[in-house]
Coordinates of C-alpha atoms and ligand atoms in Angstrom, one line a residue:
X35 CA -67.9 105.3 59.9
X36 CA -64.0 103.8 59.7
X37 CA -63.7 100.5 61.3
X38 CA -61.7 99.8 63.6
X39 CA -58.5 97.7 63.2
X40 CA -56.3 96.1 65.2
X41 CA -52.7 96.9 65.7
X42 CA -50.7 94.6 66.5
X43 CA -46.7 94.9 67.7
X44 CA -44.1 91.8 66.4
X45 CA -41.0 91.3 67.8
X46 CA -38.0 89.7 66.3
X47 CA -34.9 88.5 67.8
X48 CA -31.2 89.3 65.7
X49 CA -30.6 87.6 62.3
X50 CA -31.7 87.9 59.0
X51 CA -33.2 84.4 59.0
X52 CA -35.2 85.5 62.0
X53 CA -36.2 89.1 60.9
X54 CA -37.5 88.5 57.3
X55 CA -40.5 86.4 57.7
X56 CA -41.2 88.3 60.7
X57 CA -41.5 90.8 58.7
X58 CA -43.9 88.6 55.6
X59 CA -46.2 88.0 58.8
X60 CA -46.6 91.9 59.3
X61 CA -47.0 92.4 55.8
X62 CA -49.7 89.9 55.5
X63 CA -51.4 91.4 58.6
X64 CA -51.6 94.8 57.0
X65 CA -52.2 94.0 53.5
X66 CA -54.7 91.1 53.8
X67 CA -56.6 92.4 57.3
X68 CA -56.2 95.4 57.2
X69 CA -54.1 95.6 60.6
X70 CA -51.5 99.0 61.7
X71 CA -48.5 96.7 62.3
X72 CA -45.0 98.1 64.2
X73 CA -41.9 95.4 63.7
X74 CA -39.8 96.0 66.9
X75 CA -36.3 94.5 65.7
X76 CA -33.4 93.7 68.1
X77 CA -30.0 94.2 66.8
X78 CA -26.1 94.0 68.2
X79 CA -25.8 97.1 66.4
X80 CA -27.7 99.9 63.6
X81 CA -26.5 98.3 60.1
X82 CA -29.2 96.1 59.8
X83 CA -31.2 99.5 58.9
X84 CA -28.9 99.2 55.5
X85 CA -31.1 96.2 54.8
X86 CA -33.2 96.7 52.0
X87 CA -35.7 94.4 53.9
X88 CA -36.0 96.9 56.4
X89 CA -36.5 99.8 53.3
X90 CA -39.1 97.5 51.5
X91 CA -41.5 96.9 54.6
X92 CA -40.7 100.2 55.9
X93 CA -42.5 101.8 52.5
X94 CA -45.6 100.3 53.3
X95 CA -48.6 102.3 54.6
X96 CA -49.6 101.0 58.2
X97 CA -46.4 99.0 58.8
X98 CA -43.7 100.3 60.6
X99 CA -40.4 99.0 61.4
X100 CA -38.5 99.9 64.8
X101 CA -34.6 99.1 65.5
X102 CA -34.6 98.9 69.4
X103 CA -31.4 100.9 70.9
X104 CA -28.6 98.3 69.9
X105 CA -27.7 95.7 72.7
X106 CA -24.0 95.0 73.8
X107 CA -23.8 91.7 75.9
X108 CA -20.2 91.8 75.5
X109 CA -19.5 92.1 79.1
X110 CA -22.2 90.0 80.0
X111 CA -21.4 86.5 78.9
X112 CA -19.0 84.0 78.1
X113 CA -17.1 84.4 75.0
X114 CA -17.5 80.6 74.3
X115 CA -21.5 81.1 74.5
X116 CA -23.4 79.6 71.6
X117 CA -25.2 81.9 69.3
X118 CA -28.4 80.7 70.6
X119 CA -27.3 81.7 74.4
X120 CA -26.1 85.3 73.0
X121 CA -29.5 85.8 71.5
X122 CA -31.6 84.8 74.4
X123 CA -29.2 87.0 76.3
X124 CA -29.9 90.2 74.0
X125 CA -34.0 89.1 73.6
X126 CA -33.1 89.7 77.5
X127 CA -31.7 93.1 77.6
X128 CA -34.2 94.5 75.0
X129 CA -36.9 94.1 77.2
X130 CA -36.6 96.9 79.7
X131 CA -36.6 99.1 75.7
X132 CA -39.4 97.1 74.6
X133 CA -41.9 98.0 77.6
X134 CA -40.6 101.7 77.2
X135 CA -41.6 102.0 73.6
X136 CA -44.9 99.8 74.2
X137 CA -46.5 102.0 77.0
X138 CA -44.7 105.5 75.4
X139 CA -47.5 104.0 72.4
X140 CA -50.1 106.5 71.7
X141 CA -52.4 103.9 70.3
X142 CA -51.5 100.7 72.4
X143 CA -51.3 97.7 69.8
X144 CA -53.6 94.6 70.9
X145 CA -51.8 92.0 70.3
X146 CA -48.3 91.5 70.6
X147 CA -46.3 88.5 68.5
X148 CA -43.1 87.1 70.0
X149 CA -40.6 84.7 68.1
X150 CA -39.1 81.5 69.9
X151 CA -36.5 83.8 71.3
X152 CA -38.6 86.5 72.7
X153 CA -41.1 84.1 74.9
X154 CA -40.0 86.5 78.1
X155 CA -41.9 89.2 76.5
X156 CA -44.8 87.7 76.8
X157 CA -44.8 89.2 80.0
X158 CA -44.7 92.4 78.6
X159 CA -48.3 91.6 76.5
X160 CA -50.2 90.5 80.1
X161 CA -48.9 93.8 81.7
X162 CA -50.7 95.9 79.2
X163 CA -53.5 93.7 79.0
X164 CA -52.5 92.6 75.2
X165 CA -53.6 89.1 73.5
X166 CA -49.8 87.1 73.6
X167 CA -48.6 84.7 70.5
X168 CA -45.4 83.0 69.6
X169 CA -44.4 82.9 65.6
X170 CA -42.7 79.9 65.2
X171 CA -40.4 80.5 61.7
X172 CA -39.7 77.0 61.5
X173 CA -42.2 73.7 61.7
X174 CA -44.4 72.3 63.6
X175 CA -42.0 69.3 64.5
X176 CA -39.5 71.9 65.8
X177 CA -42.0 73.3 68.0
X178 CA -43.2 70.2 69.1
X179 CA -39.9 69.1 70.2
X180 CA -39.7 72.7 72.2
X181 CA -42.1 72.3 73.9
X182 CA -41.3 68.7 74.4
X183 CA -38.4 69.5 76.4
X184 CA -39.7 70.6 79.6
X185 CA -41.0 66.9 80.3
X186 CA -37.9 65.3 79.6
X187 CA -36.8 63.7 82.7
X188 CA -33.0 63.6 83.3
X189 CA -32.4 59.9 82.0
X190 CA -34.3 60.0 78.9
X191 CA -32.0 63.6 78.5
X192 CA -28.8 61.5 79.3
X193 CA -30.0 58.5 76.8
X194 CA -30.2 60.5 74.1
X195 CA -27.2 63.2 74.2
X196 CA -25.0 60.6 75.6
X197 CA -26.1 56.9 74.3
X198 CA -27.7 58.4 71.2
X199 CA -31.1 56.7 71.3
X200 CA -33.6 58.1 69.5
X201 CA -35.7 60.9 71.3
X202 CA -39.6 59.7 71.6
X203 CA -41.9 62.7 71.0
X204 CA -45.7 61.7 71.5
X205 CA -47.1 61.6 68.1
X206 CA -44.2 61.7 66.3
X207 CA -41.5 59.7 64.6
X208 CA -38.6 59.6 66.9
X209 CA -35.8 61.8 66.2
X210 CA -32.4 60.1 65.8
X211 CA -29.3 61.6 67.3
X212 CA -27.7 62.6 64.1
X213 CA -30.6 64.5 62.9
X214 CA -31.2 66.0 66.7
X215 CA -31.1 69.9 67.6
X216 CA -27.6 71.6 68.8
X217 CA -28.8 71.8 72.3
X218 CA -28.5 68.0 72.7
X219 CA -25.0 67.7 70.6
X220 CA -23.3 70.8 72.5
X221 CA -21.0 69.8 75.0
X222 CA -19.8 73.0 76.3
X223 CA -22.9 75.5 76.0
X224 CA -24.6 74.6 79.7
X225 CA -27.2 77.2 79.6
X226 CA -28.3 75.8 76.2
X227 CA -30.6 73.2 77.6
X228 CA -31.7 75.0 80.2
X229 CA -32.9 78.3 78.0
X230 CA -34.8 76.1 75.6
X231 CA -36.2 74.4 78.2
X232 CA -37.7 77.4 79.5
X233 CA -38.8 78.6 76.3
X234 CA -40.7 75.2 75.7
X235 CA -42.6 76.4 79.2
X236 CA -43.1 79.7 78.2
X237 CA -44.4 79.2 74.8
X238 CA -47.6 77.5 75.7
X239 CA -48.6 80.3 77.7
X240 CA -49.8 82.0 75.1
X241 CA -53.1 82.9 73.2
X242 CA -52.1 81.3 70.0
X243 CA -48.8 79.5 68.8
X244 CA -48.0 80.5 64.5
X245 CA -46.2 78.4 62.8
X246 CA -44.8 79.2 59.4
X247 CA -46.0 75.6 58.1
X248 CA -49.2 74.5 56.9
X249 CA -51.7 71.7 57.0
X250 CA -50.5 69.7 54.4
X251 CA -47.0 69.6 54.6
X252 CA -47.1 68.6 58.2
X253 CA -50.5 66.7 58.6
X254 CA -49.3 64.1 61.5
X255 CA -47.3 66.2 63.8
X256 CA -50.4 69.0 63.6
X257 CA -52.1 66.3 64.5
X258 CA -50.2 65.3 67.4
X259 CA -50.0 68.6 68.8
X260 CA -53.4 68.9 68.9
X261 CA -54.7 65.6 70.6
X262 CA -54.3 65.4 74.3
X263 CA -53.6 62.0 73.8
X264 CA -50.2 63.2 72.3
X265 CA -49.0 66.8 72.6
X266 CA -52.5 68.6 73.1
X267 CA -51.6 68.3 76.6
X268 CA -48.7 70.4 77.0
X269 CA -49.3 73.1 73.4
X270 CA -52.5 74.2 75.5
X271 CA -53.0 77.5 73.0
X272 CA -54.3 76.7 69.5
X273 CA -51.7 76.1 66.7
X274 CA -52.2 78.2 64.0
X275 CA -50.5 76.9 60.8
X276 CA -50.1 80.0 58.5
X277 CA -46.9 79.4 55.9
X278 CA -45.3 79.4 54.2
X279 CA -44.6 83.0 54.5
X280 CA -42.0 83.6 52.5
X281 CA -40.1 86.9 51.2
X282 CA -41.4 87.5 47.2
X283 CA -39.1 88.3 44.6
X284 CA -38.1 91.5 44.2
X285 CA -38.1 94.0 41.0
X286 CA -36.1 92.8 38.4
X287 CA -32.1 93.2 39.6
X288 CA -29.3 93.4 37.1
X289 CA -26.5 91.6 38.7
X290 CA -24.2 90.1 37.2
X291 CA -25.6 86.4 38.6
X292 CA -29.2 87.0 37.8
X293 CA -27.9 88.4 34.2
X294 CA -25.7 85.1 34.0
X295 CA -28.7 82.7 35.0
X296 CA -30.6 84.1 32.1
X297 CA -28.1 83.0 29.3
X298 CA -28.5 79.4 30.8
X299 CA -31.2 76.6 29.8
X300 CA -34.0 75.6 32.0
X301 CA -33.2 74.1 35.2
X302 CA -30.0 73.5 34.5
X303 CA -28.1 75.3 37.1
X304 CA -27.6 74.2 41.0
X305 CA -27.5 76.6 43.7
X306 CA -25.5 76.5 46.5
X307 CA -25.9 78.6 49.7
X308 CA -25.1 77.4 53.1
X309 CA -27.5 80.6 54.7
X310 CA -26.9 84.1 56.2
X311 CA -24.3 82.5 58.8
X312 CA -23.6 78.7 57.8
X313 CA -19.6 77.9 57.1
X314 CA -17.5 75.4 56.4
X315 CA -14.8 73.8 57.2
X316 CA -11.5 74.3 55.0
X317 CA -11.4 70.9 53.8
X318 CA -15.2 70.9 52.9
X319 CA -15.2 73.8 51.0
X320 CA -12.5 72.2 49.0
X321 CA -14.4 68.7 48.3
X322 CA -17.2 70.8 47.7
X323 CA -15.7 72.8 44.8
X324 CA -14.2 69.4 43.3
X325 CA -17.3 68.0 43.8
X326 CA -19.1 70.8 42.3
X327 CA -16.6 70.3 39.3
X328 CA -17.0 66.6 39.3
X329 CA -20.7 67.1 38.8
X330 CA -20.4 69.0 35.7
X331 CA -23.3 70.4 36.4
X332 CA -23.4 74.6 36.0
X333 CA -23.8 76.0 39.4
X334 CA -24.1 79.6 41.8
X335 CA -22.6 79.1 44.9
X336 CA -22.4 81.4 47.5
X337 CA -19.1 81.2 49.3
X338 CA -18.4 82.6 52.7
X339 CA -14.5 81.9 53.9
X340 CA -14.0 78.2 55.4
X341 CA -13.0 78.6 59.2
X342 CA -12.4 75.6 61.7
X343 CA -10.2 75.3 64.7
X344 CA -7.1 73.8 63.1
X345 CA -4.1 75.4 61.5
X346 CA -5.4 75.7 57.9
X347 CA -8.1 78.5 59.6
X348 CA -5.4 81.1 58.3
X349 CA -6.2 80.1 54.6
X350 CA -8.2 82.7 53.9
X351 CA -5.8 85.0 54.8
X352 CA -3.3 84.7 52.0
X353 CA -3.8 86.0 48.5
X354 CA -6.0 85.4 45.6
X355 CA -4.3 82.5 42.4
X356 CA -3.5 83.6 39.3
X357 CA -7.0 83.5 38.0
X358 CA -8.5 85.1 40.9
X359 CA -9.4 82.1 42.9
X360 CA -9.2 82.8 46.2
X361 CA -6.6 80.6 48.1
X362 CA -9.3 78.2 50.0
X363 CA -10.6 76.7 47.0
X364 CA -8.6 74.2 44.4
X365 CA -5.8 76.3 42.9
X366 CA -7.6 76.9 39.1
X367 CA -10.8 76.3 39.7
X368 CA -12.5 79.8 38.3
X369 CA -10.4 78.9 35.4
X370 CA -12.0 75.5 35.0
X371 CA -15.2 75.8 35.4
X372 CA -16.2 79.8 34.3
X373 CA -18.0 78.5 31.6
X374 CA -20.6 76.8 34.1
X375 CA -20.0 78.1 37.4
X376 CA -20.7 81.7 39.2
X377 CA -19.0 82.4 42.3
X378 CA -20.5 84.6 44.4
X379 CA -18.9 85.8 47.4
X380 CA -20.7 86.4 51.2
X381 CA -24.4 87.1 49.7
X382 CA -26.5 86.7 46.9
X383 CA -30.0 87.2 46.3
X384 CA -31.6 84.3 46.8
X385 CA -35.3 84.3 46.2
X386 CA -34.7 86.0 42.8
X387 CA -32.3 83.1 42.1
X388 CA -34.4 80.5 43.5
X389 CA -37.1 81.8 41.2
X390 CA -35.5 81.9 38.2
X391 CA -36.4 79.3 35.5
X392 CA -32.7 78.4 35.0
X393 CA -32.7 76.9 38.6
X394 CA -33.0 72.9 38.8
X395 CA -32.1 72.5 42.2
X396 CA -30.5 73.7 45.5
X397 CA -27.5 72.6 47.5
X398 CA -28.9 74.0 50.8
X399 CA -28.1 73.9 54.9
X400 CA -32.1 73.6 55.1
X401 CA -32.5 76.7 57.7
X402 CA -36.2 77.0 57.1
X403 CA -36.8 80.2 55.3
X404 CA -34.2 78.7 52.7
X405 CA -36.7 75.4 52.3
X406 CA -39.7 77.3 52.2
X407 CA -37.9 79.3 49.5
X408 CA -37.1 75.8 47.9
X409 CA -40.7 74.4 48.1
X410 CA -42.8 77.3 46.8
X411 CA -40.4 77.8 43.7
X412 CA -40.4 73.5 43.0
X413 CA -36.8 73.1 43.5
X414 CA -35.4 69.7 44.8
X415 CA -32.6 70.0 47.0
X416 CA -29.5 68.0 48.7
X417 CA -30.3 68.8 52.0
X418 CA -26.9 69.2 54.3
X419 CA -27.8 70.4 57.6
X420 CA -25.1 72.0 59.6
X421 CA -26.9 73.6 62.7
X422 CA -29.9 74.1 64.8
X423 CA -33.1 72.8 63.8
X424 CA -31.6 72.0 60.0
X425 CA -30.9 67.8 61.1
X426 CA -34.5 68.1 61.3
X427 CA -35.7 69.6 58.3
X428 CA -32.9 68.0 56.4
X429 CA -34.9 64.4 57.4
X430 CA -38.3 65.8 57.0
X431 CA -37.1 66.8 53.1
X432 CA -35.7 63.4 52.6
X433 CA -37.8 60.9 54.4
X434 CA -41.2 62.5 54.8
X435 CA -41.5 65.2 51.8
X436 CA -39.6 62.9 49.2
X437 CA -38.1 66.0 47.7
X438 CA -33.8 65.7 48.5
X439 CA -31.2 63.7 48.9
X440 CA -28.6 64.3 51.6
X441 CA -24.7 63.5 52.2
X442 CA -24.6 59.9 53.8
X443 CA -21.1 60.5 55.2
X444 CA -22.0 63.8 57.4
X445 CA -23.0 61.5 60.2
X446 CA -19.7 59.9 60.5
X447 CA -18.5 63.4 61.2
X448 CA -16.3 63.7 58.3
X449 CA -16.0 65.9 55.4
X450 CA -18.5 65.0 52.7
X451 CA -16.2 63.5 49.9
X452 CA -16.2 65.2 46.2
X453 CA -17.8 62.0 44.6
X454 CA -20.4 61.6 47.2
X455 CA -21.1 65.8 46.6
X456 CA -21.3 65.6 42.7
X457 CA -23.3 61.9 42.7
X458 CA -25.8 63.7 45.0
X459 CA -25.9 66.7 42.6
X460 CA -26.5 64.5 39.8
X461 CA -29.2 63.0 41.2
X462 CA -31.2 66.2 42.1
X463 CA -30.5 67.8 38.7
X464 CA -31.4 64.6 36.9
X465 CA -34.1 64.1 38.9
X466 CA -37.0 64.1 36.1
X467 CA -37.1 60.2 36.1
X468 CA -36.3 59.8 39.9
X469 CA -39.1 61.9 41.4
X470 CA -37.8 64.3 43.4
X471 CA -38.5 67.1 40.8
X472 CA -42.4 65.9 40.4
X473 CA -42.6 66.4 44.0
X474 CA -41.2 69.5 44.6
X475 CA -43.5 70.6 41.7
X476 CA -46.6 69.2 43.8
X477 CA -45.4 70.9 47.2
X478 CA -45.4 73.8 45.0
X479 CA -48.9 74.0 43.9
X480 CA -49.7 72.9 47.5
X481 CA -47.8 75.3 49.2
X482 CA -49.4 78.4 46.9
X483 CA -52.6 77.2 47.2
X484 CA -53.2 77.1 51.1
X485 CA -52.3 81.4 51.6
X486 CA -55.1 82.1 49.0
X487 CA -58.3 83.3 49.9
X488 CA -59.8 79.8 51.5
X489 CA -56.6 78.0 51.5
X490 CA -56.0 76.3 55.3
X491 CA -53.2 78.5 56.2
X492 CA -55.1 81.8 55.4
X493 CA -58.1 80.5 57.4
X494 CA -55.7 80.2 60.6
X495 CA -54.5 83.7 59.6
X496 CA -58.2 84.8 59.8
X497 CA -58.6 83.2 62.6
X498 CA -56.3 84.9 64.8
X499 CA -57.3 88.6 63.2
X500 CA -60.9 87.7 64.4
X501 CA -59.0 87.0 68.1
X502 CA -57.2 90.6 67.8
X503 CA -60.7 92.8 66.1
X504 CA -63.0 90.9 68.9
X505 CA -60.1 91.8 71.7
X506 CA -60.1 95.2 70.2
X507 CA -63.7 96.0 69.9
X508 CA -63.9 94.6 73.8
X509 CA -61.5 96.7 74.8
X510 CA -62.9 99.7 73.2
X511 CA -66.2 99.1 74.4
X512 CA -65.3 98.9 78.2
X513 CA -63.0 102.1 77.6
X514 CA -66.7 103.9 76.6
X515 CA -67.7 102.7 79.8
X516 CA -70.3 99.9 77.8
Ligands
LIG685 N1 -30.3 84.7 52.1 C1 -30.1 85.5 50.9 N2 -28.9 85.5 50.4 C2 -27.9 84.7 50.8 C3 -28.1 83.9 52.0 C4 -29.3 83.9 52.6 O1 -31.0 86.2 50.5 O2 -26.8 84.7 50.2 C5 -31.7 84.8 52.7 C6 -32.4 83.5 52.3 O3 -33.2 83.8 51.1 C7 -33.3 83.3 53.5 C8 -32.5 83.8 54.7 O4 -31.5 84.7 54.1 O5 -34.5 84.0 53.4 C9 -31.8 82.7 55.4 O6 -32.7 82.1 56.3 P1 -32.6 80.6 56.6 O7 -33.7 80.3 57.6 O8 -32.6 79.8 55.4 O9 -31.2 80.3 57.2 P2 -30.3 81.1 58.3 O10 -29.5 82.1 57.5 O11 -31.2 81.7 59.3 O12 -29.4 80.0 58.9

């Protein structure tokens, strides 16, 4: 007789950083339980289907990926809305499509798995009578901060994002301001505040709370959400730490970078990738390419156009110098340094390069998928947050993991100055004698040891299956009338 198994529906909110270990968390469903999995993926518009993410999953037997009718919120909100607002907004509108494909299901899936920006579909779960999680693809600090939020009362909000004292969190080291998430350093966004907040009440009304984390990288803050006498109180559904999920390296590419990295020695070259979105300033790209040069050190940096709100925002506009440098970065400076440097415009791929045994070390914005990608290949980084949770991370990596350094000046406000960029490079890629490298290499081992068979993160994996096949088999036993 065929067993039954559970099916379970995952929904992920626009972004590349959002969608990808989305989809690792199907993939593990399916290939390690056994599960029928359907992504349901919400987009501003079709192209993300060109995603060779989307292909990859796609290809697998019982995993199915679904591209929601596009959203337009264009006429619904403010132009000056933060991303976060315009993605809680199209989370929002997708739901009326997301009930529609759900019930038009000929095999309804059990369980349905939300991420932070799709807590108002939980909803949708207890309508059709299906177990309700929350994937949290960050850490288990972030989510304790979300869900933090709702018992802020209005002075200790005013204390911090106006005096800049340090935000108390049961359990947990305080937070300083600099390090703090964008929704107490915005200004201007109003709804920002009041959207997390709302999330942070919605996500412990679910069965289970994932968290793309594990044990042993975050022992005292699992801890704290846990005990009543910190956090326990307010996460009321288990915390189930199964990372790091992380996209795996794909076949073998030929591009020109990955061809370049193998002509160079081991762990010699710096990467440098400010993430899917992350930008700079037109001065800091500038410092950072002297810097870089400075350093001496061979690098691959990802470069996306500098934009701020000044004048020299129409840089990128102009032409290329005679080399082919592009106008917002030091006039010669493929010329100088193409015997050690790749530049590589908009995109590159990452977890190949992160992988590869050229790579020393990572200049990175520390979104989380990026760090993850750091820790399981043993890459120290200099850790320069620029947004969202990445203050955060950026102090976890520094103060708590011992694997980075980060940029000093960033809190001031200012640019990060060239000699400050390549001293901090230096120190990552000559990190034998200072640490950093040994304990990226130990994080390593760690973090590939706890999704084996037996490893703590695979156990809460297991755990939650056994929730889905046991809701399953009830439900299947009342529909034969047991
Ligand atoms: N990424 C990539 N190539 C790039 C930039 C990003 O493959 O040039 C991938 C990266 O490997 C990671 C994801 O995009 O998996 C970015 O997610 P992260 O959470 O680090 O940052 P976000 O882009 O969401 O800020």
């Amino acid at each position: 007789m065929q067993t039954l198994k559970p099916h379970a529906a995952l929904l992920a909110s626009p972004g590349m950083g959002h969608l990808i270990p989305v989809v690792e968390l199907g993939k593990r469903l399916t290939a390690h339980y056994g599960f029928y999995v359907t992504i349901f993926v919400v987009a501003s518009d079709s192209s993300i289907e060109e995603s060779p993410i989307f292909g990859s999953a796609s290809a697998l037997d019982r995993l199915k990926i679904v591209l929601l009718p596009p959203v337009d919120i264009s006429g619904l909100i403010d132009s000056t809305a933060s991303v976060v607002t315009q993605l809680v907004m199209m989370m929002h509108e997708a739901l009326p499509s997301l009930r529609a494909a759900i019930s038009t299901m000929r095999a309804r899936p059990t369980a349905l798995v939300v991420d932070l920006f799709g807590t108002e579909a939980l909803a949708v779960a207890e309508k059709f009578n299906m177990l309700k999680y929350v994937f949290i693809a960050s850490t288990a600090r972030f989510l304790a901060a979300t869900i933090h939020l709702p018992t802020i009362d209005g002075q200790t909000e005013h204390e911090h994002r106006i005096m800049k004292k340090p935000l108390e969190i049961p359990g947990l080291e305080p937070v300083r301001f600099e390090d703090t998430l964008d929704l107490f350093r915005n200004q201007t966004d109003k709804s920002l505040y009041a959207e997390y907040t709302r999330i942070g009440r919605e996500i412990p009304t679910a069965d289970g709370i994932l968290v793309n984390t594990w044990q042993d990288l975050e022992p005292s803050t699992m801890h704290a959400l846990e005990d009543d006498k910190f956090l326990g109180r307010v996460t009321k559904a288990p915390v189930y730490p199964v990372g790091p999920l992380v996209r795996p390296v794909g076949p073998n590419s030929k591009s020109e970078v990955m061809n370049w990295l193998d002509m160079q020695p081991v762990e010699s070259v710096i990467y440098v990738s400010f993430g899917s979105g992350g930008t700079l300033s037109a001065e800091q790209t500038a410092e950072l390419a002297w810097g870089l040069e400075l350093s001496q050190q061979r690098f691959v940096w990802v470069v996306h156009p500098p934009m701020d709100d000044d004048a020299s925002g129409n840089f990128f506009n102009g032409s290329n110098g005679q080399d082919g440098t592009p106008n917002y970065l030091p006039e010669g400076f493929y010329t100088r340094t193409h015997d050690r440097g790749v530049v590589v415009p908009m995109w590159a791929p990452q977890t190949e390069i992160l992988a590869h045994e050229s790579v020393g070390g990572f200049v990175s914005h520390c979104g989380w998928n990026s760090t993850l990608e750091s820790i399981v290949n043993g890459v120290p980084m200099v850790a320069w947050p620029l947004y969202a949770e990445q203050g955060m991370n950026a102090a976890m990596l520094v103060e708590k993991l011992g694997m980075a350094v980060r940029p000093r000046t960033r809190a001031a406000g200012r640019a990060v100055g060239r000699e400050e960029i390549a001293e901090m490079v230096n120190s990552v890629m000559k990190s034998k004698g200072n640490g950093m490298r040994t304990r990226a290499k130990e994080l390593q081992r760690n973090a590939t040891g706890v999704v084996r068979k037996g490893g703590s993160s695979h156990n809460s994996l297991t755990q939650v299956a056994r929730e889905c096949e046991v809701k399953l088999y009830s439900l299947s036993a009342k529909a034969l009338g047991a």
